[in-house]
Structure formats: structure tokens, C-alpha cells
Coordinates of C-alpha atoms and ligand atoms in Angstrom, one line a residue:
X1 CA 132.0 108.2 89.5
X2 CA 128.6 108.4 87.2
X3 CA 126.4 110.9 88.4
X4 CA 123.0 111.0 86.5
X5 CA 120.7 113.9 86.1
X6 CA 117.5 113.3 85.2
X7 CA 114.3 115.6 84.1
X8 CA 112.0 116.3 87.0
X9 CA 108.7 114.8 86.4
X10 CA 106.5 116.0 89.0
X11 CA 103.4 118.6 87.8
X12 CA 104.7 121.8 87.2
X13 CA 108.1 121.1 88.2
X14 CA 111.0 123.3 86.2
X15 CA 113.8 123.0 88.5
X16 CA 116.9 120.8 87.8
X17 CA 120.0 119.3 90.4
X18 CA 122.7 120.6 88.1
X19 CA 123.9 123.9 86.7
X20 CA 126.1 123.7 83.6
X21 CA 128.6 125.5 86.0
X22 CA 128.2 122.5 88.7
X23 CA 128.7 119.9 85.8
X24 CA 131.8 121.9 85.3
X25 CA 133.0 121.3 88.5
X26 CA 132.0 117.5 89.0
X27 CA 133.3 117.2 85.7
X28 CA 136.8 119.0 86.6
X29 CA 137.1 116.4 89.5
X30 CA 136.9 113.4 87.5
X31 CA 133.3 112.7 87.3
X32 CA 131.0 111.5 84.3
X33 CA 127.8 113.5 84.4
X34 CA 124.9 111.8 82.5
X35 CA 122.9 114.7 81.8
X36 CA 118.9 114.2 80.7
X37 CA 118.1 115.7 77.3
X38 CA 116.1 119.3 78.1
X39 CA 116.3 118.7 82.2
X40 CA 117.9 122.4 82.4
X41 CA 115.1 124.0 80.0
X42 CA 112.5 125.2 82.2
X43 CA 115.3 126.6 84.1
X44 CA 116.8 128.3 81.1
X45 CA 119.9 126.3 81.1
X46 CA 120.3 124.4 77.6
X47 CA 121.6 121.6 76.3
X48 CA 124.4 122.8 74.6
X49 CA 125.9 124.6 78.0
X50 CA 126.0 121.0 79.4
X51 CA 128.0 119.7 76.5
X52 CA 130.0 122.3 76.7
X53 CA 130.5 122.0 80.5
X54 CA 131.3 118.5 79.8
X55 CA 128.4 116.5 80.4
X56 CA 127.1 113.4 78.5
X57 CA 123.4 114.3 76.9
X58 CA 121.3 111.3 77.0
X59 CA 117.3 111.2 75.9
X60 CA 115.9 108.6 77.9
X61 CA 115.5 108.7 81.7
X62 CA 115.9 105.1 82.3
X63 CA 119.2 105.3 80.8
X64 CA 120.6 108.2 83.1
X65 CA 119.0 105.9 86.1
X66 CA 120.6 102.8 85.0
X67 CA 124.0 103.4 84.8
X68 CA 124.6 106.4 87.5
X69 CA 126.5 105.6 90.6
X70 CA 124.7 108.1 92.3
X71 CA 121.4 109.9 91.0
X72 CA 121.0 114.0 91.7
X73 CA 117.3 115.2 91.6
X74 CA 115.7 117.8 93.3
X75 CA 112.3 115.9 94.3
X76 CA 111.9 112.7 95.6
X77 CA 110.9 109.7 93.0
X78 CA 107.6 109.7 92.2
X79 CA 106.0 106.0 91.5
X80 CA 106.8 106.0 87.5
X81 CA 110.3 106.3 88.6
X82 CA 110.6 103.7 91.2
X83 CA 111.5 100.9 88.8
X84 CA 114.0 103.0 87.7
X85 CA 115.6 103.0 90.8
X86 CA 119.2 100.3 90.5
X87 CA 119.6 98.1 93.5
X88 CA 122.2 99.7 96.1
X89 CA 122.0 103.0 94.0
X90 CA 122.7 106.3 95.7
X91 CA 120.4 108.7 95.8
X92 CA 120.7 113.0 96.9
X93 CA 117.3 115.0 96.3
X94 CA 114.5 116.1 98.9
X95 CA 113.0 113.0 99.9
X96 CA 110.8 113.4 102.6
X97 CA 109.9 110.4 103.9
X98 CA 108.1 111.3 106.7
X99 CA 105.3 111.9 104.4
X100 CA 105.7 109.3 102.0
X101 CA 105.9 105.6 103.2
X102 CA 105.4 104.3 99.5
X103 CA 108.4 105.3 98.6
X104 CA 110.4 104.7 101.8
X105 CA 109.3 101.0 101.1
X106 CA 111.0 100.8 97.5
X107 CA 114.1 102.2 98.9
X108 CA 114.7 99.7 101.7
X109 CA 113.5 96.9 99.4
X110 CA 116.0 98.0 96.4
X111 CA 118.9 98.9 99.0
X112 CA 119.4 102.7 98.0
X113 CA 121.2 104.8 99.6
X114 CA 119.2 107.6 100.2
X115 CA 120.4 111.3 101.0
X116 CA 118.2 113.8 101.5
X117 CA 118.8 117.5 101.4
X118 CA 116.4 118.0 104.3
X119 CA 117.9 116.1 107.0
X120 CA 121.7 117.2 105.7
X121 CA 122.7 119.2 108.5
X122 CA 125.1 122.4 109.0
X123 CA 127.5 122.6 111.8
X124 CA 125.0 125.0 113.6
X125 CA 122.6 122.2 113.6
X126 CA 120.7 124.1 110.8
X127 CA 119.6 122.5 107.4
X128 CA 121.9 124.2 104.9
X129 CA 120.0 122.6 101.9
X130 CA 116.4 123.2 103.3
X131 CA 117.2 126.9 103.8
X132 CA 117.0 128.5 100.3
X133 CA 113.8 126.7 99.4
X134 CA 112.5 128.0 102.7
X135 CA 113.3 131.2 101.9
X136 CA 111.7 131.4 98.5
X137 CA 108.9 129.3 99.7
X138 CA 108.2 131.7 102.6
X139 CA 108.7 134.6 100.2
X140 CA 106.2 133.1 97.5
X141 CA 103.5 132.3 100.0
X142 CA 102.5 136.3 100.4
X143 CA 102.8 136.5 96.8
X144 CA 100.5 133.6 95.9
X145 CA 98.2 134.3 99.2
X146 CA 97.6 138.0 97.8
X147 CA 97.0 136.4 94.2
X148 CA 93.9 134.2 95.4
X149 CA 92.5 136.7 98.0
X150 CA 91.8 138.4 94.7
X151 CA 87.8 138.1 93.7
X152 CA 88.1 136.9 90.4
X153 CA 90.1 133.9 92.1
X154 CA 87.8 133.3 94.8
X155 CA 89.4 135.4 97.5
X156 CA 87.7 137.8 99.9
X157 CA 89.1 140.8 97.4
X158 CA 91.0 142.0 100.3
X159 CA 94.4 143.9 98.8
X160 CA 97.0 143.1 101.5
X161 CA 98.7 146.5 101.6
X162 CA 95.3 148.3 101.6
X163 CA 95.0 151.9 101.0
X164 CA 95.4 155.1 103.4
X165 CA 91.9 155.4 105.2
X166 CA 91.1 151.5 104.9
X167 CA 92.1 148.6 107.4
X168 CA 95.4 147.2 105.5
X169 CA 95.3 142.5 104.9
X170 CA 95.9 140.6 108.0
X171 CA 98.6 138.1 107.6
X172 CA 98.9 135.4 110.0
X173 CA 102.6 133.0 110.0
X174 CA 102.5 130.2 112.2
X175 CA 106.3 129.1 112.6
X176 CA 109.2 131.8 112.6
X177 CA 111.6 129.7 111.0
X178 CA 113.4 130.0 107.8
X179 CA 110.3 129.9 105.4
X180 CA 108.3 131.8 108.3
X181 CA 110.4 134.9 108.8
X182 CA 111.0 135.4 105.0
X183 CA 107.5 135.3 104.6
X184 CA 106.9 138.1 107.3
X185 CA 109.1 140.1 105.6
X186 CA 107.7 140.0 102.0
X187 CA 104.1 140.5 104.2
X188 CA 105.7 143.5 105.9
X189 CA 106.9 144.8 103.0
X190 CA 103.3 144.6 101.4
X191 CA 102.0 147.1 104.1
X192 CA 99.9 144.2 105.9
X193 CA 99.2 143.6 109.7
X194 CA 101.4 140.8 110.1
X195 CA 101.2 138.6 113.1
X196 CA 103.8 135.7 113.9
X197 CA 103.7 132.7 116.2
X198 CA 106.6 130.1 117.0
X199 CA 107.3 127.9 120.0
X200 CA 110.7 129.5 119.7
X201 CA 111.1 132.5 122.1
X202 CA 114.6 133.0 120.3
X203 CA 113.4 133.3 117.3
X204 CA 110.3 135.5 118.0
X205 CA 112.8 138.2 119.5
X206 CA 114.9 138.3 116.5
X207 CA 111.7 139.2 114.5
X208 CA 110.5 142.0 117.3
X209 CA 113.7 143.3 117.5
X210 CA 114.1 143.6 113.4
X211 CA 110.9 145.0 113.0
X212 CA 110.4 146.9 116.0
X213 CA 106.5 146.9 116.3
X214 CA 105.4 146.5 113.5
X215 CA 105.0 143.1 113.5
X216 CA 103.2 141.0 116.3
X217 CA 105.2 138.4 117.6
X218 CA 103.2 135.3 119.7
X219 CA 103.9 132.6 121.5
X220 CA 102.1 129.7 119.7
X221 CA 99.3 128.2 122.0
X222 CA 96.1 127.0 121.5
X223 CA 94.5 130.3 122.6
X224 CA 96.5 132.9 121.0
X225 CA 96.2 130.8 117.3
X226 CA 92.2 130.5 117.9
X227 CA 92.2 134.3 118.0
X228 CA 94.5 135.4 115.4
X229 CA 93.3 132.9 113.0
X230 CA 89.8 133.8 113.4
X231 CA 91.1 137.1 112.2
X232 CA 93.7 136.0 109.3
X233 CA 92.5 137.4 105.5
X234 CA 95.9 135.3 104.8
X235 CA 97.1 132.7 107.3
X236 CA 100.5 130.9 106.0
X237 CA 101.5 127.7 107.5
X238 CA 105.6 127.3 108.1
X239 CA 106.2 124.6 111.3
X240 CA 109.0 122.0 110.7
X241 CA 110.0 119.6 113.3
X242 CA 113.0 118.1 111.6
X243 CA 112.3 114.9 109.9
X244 CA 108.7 114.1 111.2
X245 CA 105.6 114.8 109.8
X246 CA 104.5 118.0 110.7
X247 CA 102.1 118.7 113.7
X248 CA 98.7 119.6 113.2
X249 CA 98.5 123.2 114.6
X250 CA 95.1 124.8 113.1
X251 CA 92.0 122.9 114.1
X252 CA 89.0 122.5 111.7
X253 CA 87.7 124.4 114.4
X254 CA 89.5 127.2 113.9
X255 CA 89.7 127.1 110.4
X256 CA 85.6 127.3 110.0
X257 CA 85.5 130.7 111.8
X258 CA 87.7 132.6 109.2
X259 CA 85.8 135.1 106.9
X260 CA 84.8 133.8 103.6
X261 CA 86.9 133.9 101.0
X262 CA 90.4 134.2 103.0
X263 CA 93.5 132.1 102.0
X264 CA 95.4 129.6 103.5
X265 CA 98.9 128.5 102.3
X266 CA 100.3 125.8 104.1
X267 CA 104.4 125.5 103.2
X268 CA 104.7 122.7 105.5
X269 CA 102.5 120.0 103.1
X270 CA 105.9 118.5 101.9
X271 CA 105.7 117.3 106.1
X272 CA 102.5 116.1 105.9
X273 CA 100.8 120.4 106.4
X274 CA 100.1 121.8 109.7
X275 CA 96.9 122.7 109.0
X276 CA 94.0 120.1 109.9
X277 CA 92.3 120.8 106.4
X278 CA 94.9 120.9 104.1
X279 CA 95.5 118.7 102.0
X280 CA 98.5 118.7 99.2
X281 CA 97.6 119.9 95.9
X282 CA 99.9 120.6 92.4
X283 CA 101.0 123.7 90.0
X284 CA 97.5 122.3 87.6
X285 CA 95.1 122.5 90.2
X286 CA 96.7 124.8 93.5
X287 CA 94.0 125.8 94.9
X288 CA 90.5 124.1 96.6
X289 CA 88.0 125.5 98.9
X290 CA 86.6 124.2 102.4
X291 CA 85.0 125.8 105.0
X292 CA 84.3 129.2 102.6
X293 CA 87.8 129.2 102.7
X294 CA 90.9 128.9 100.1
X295 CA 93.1 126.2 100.6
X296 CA 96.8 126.3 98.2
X297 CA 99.4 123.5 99.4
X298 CA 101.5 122.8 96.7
X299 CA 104.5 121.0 97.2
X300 CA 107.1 122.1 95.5
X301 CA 106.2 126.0 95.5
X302 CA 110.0 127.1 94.5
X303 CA 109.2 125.4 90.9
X304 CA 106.9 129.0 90.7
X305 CA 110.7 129.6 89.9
X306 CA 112.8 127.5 88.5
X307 CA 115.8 129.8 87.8
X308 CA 116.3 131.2 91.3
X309 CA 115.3 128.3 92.4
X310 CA 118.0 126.5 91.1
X311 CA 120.7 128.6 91.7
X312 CA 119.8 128.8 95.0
X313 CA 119.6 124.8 95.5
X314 CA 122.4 124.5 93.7
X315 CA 124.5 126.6 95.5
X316 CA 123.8 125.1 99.2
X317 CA 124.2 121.6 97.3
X318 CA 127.7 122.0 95.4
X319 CA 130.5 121.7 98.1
X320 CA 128.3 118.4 99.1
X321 CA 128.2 117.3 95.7
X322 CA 132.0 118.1 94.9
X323 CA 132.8 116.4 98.5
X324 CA 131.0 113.0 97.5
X325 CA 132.8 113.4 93.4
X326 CA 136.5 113.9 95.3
X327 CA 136.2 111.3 98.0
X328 CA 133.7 109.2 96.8
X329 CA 130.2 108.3 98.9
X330 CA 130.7 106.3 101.6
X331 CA 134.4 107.8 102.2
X332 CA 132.3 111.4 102.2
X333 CA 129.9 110.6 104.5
X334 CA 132.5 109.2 106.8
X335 CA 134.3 112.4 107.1
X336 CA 131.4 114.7 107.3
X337 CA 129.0 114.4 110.0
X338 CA 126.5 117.0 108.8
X339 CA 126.4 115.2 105.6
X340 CA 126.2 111.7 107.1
X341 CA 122.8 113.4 108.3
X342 CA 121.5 113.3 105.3
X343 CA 121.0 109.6 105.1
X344 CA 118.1 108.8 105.4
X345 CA 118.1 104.7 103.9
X346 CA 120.9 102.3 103.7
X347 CA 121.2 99.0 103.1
X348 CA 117.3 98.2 103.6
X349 CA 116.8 100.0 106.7
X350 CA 115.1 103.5 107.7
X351 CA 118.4 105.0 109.3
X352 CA 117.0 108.4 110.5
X353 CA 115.7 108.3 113.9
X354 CA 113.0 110.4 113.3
X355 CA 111.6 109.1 109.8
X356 CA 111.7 105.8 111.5
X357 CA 109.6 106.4 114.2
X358 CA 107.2 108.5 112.3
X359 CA 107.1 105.2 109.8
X360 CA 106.8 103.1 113.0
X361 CA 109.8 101.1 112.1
X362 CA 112.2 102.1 115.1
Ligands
LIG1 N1 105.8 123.6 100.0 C1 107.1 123.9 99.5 O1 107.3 124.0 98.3 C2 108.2 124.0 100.5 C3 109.4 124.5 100.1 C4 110.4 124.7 101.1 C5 110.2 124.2 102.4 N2 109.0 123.7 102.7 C6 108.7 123.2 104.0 O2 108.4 124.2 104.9 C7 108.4 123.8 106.2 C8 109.1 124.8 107.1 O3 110.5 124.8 106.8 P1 111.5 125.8 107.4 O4 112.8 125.7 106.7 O5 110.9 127.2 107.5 O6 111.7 125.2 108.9 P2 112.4 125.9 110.1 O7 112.9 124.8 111.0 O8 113.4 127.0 109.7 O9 111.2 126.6 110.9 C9 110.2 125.9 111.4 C10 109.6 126.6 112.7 O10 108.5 126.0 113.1 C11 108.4 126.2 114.5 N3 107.4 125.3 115.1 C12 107.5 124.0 115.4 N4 106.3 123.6 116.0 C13 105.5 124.7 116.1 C14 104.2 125.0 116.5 N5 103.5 124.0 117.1 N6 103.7 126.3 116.4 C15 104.5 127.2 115.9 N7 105.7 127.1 115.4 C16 106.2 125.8 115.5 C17 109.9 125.9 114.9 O11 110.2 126.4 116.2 C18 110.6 126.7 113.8 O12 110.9 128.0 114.2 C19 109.1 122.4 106.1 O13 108.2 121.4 106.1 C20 109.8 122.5 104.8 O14 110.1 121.2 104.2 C21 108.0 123.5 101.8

């Protein structure tokens, strides 16, 4: 098998699909890795540690697309790529098709076989290869939220942690999930008031019971989000609902009677954003205001970090990767439901249930 790795293309992105120690691997099992020339840089992996794991360097993207059985990214294809894309190709990166109908269109009409991380899923019924961007996502958003709430930045000039004698940074996270509980903890961390809302009663007693009081925990209804927004110096969006675009959960409303100058940073963008007035921005240009009020929904926030990032991509992806190098695709995704999850396009058609409906082809 031919696995190609090309260079991510989009803004700011510095991850890559493969480690040098991953090539080792695929390479150990038989496979021939096409490697882009400089696709491991911005992650501090160099050329030479692919040759030396094995790999085949090659400068030109269209050559790793053309002759790769199956292509390993990170993000999904972006429009310059989509002629790149080889009839009946396989494809295993972050897709996201809920949110991008473009690009479901090119893969039904050039037959790929599209696997994406997101909908691959664990035996728990968890998504093993959403999880660690999640987490750094979730973690990141506190960090980036308490860089633009700075003045010079157009925040409110509210410090998060505050000092003894003033009122500490409210943070707001709407959804308690993987991105939303890591975020808490980085906000708790920080010294804020932190508040947390999920439809998830499960999930909302795990967080009570970890940080016993000190963070709110709130069932997420209309009422209880008008109030706590209204208050949020940093509100982060984090709702998923697997495979469809995300709902909208913060009004316009709700947004317009935040103080000036507070900060908004809606992981969920990739989905489509949970937040009625976000809408997606990139690593040049993160940030925009609207109603007095900062806006950042960039997505692909783990490229902030390209080196953990990748390891920690790289490690949920492997035994997937060295499953589909051992057995081959379709004999892989046979054997391994979780994995068969993943699919997301075959043969022409939208095969996930929920993409499909969301792209009103079920
Ligand atoms: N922007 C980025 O760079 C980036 C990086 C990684 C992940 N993400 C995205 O972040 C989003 C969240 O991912 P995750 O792994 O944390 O998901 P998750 O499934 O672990 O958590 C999502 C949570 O949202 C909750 N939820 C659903 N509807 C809700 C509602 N109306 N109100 C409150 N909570 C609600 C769910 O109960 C769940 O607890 C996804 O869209 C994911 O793709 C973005």
C-alpha cells in the first residue's frame, strides 16, 4: 500500500498526519510512505528523520496525491486540493462534512472513500480521534480568551485570575464534553469564576464532584444561558452533537447584552459554531468584533501547536493507521466497527446517517 502525506495548506496550519516514528511503523509493515517535502517542519520533524524512518520525500503535492492508495492529512481538502483528489482514492483526515457541502460534493462525484477521524468511534461509543484535539482545543480557548480580553487587543482588560480584593474573570463553557471540561480546568486553574452548562446530567456531576464547588455546574436551558451569558467576561462555546452541524445555543439576543469588550471563543465552528454570531475565522485574521463584543472561531485551534498537537493526533491515529497498512482498507474496516464509523463517503454516496441528513441527501 502507498500512503501519501502531504503538507497542510490551510492558514496557519503546522500540523502533519505522520510522525517519523509512525512512518516507521507503516513502513515496518510493508507500506510505501510518500512523504511531502517540509510537511513535518512546522512541527519540528525534518526531512531527514523521514528518510531515515523510511519514507520516500517527494516536492510536489500533486505527486504525493496521485499515486497514494490512501491519502493521510489532518484537515479536510480545501478547494486547491480538490482536483488533486484520484477517483476511488481513500481518504483519513478530519473532514467535517456537516459543515462543508462543497467538498462533500467532490467526494461523491470522484468516488473517495472518505474516513474521518471525527465520526471514528471507540468501543465506549466515544470518538478516540476527536478527543485529543478536544482537549487541546478546550485547553487553548482560556488561553486565547485571556489573550484578547486584554486592552491592547480589544478586550474589556479584565485579568481572569484577578487579584485578592478584586472580583476574579467570569468564564462561561457551554458543553461539558471533552473540549468543555478541559477548558474548565485550565479556567479553574487561572483563579476565574467558572460556570458550566451541558444537557448531560452525567457529565455535569463528574465536573461537581471533581471540583467540589468551585465550579458552577448548569443544566443548559434557555433561561439559565440568558443569565450566565449576560454575565460572561469569557464565554467558550464546546457543543457537539456527533456528525451534525452544531445547534445554535447563544442567541444574538443574548450575545448583545454582554459587557463590552468580553470574548467569545466558539470551539464548535468546525460544526458549523454554536453561537448565533460566530462566524469561522483563520490563524491571519482570529478575531472580529460584533455587538461590542470579541468574536475568535478559528478552526483548527490545535495548529496554535503543532508539536503536541501532532503527537497527540498521531497517537489516537496509529493503531488505525497500522490496522488499514496490515489488512488493507476495505478488509480493515470490515473487521473494525468503530473504524467502519469513520466512513463517511463511499462509492458516490453520503454513508453517515447523520451528515446525510444534515446535507439533506438521506
Ligand atoms: N476549533 C477547533 O480547532 C476544534 C478542535 C477540536 C475540536 N473542535 C470541535 O469542538 C466541538 C466539541 O467537541 P468535543 O470533543 O468537546 O465534543 P464532546 O462530544 O466531548 O462534548 C460536547 C458536549 O456538548 C453537549 N451538548 C450538546 N448540545 C448541547 C446544548 N444544547 N447545550 C449544552 N451542551 C450541549 C453534549 O452533551 C456534550 O457533553 C466539536 O465540534 C469539535 O469538532 C474544534
Amino acid at each position: 500500500m502507498k500512503i501519501g502525506v502531504p503538507k497542510e495548506i490551510k492558514i496557519g496550519e503546522t500540523r502533519v498526519s505522520m510522525t517519523p516514528s509512525l512512518c516507521r511503523r507503516c513502513v515496518s509493515l510493508g507500506a510505501k510512505v510518500l512523504i511531502q517535502k517540509s510537511a513535518g517542519l512546522s512541527a519540528g520533524f525534518t526531512d531527514s528523520e523521514y528518510r531515515e524512518a523510511g519514507a520516500v520525500l517527494v516536492s510536489d503535492a500533486a505527486k504525493v496525491w496521485k499515486s497514494a492508495d490512501l491519502v493521510l492529512k489532518v484537515k479536510e481538502p480545501l478547494p486547491s486540493e480538490y482536483d488533486l483528489l484520484q477517483d476511488g482514492q481513500a481518504l483519513f483526515t478530519y473532514l467535517h462534512l456537516a459543515a462543508g457541502p462543497a467538498l462533500a460534493k467532490i467526494l461523491q462525484r470522484k468516488n473517495i472513500l472518505g474516513i474521518a477521524y471525527e465520526t471514528v468511534e471507540g468501543a465506549d461509543g466515544s470518538y478516540p480521534l476527536l478527543k485529543p484535539m478536544s482537549q487541546i482545543a478546550g485547553r487553548l480557548a482560556i488561553q486565547v480568551g485571556a489573550y484578547f480580553l486584554q486592552s491592547q487587543y480589544g478586550g474589556s482588560g479584565v485579568l481572569l485570575g484577578g487579584i485578592p480584593g478584586t472580583l476574579p474573570g467570569h468564564v462561561v463553557v457551554v458543553g461539558a464534553g471533552n473540549s468543555g471540561a478541559h477548558a474548565v480546568q485550565m479556567a479553574a486553574g487561572m483563579g476565574a469564576r467558572v460556570t458550566v452548562l451541558d444537557l448531560d446530567t452525567r457529565k455535569l456531576e463528574l465536573l461537581d464532584s471533581e471540583y467540589r464547588g468551585r465550579v458552577v455546574t448548569l443544566m443548559s436551558n434557555p433561561a439559565n444561558l440568558e443569565s450566565c451569558v449576560a454575565d460572561a467576561d469569557l464565554l467558550i462555546g464546546a457543543v457537539l452533537i456527533p456528525a451534525a452541524k452544531a445547534p445554535t445555543v447563544v442567541t444574538n439576543a443574548m450575545v448583545s447584552r454582554m459587557r463590552p469588550g468580553s470574548v467569545i471563543v466558539d470551539i464548535a465552528i468546525d460544526q458549523g459554531g454554536c453561537i448565533e454570531s460566530i462566524r469561522p475565522t483563520s490563524h491571519k485574521e482570529p478575531v472580529y468584533k460584533q455587538h461590542g463584543v470579541v468574536h475568535y472561531a478559528v478552526p483548527n485551534m490545535p495548529a496554535l501547536v503543532g508539536r503536541t498537537s501532532t503527537l497527540g493526533l498521531t497517537q489516537a491515529t496509529e493503531p488505525y493507521v497500522a490496522m488499514i497498512v496490515q489488512r488493507g482498507v476495505n478488509a480493515a474496516l470490515a473487521a473494525h466497527k468503530g473504524l467502519a464509523k469513520g466512513v463517511n463517503t463511499r462509492d458516490g454516496r453520503i454513508t453517515n446517517e447523520a451528515v446525510a441528513k444534515e446535507l439533506g441527501c438521506a
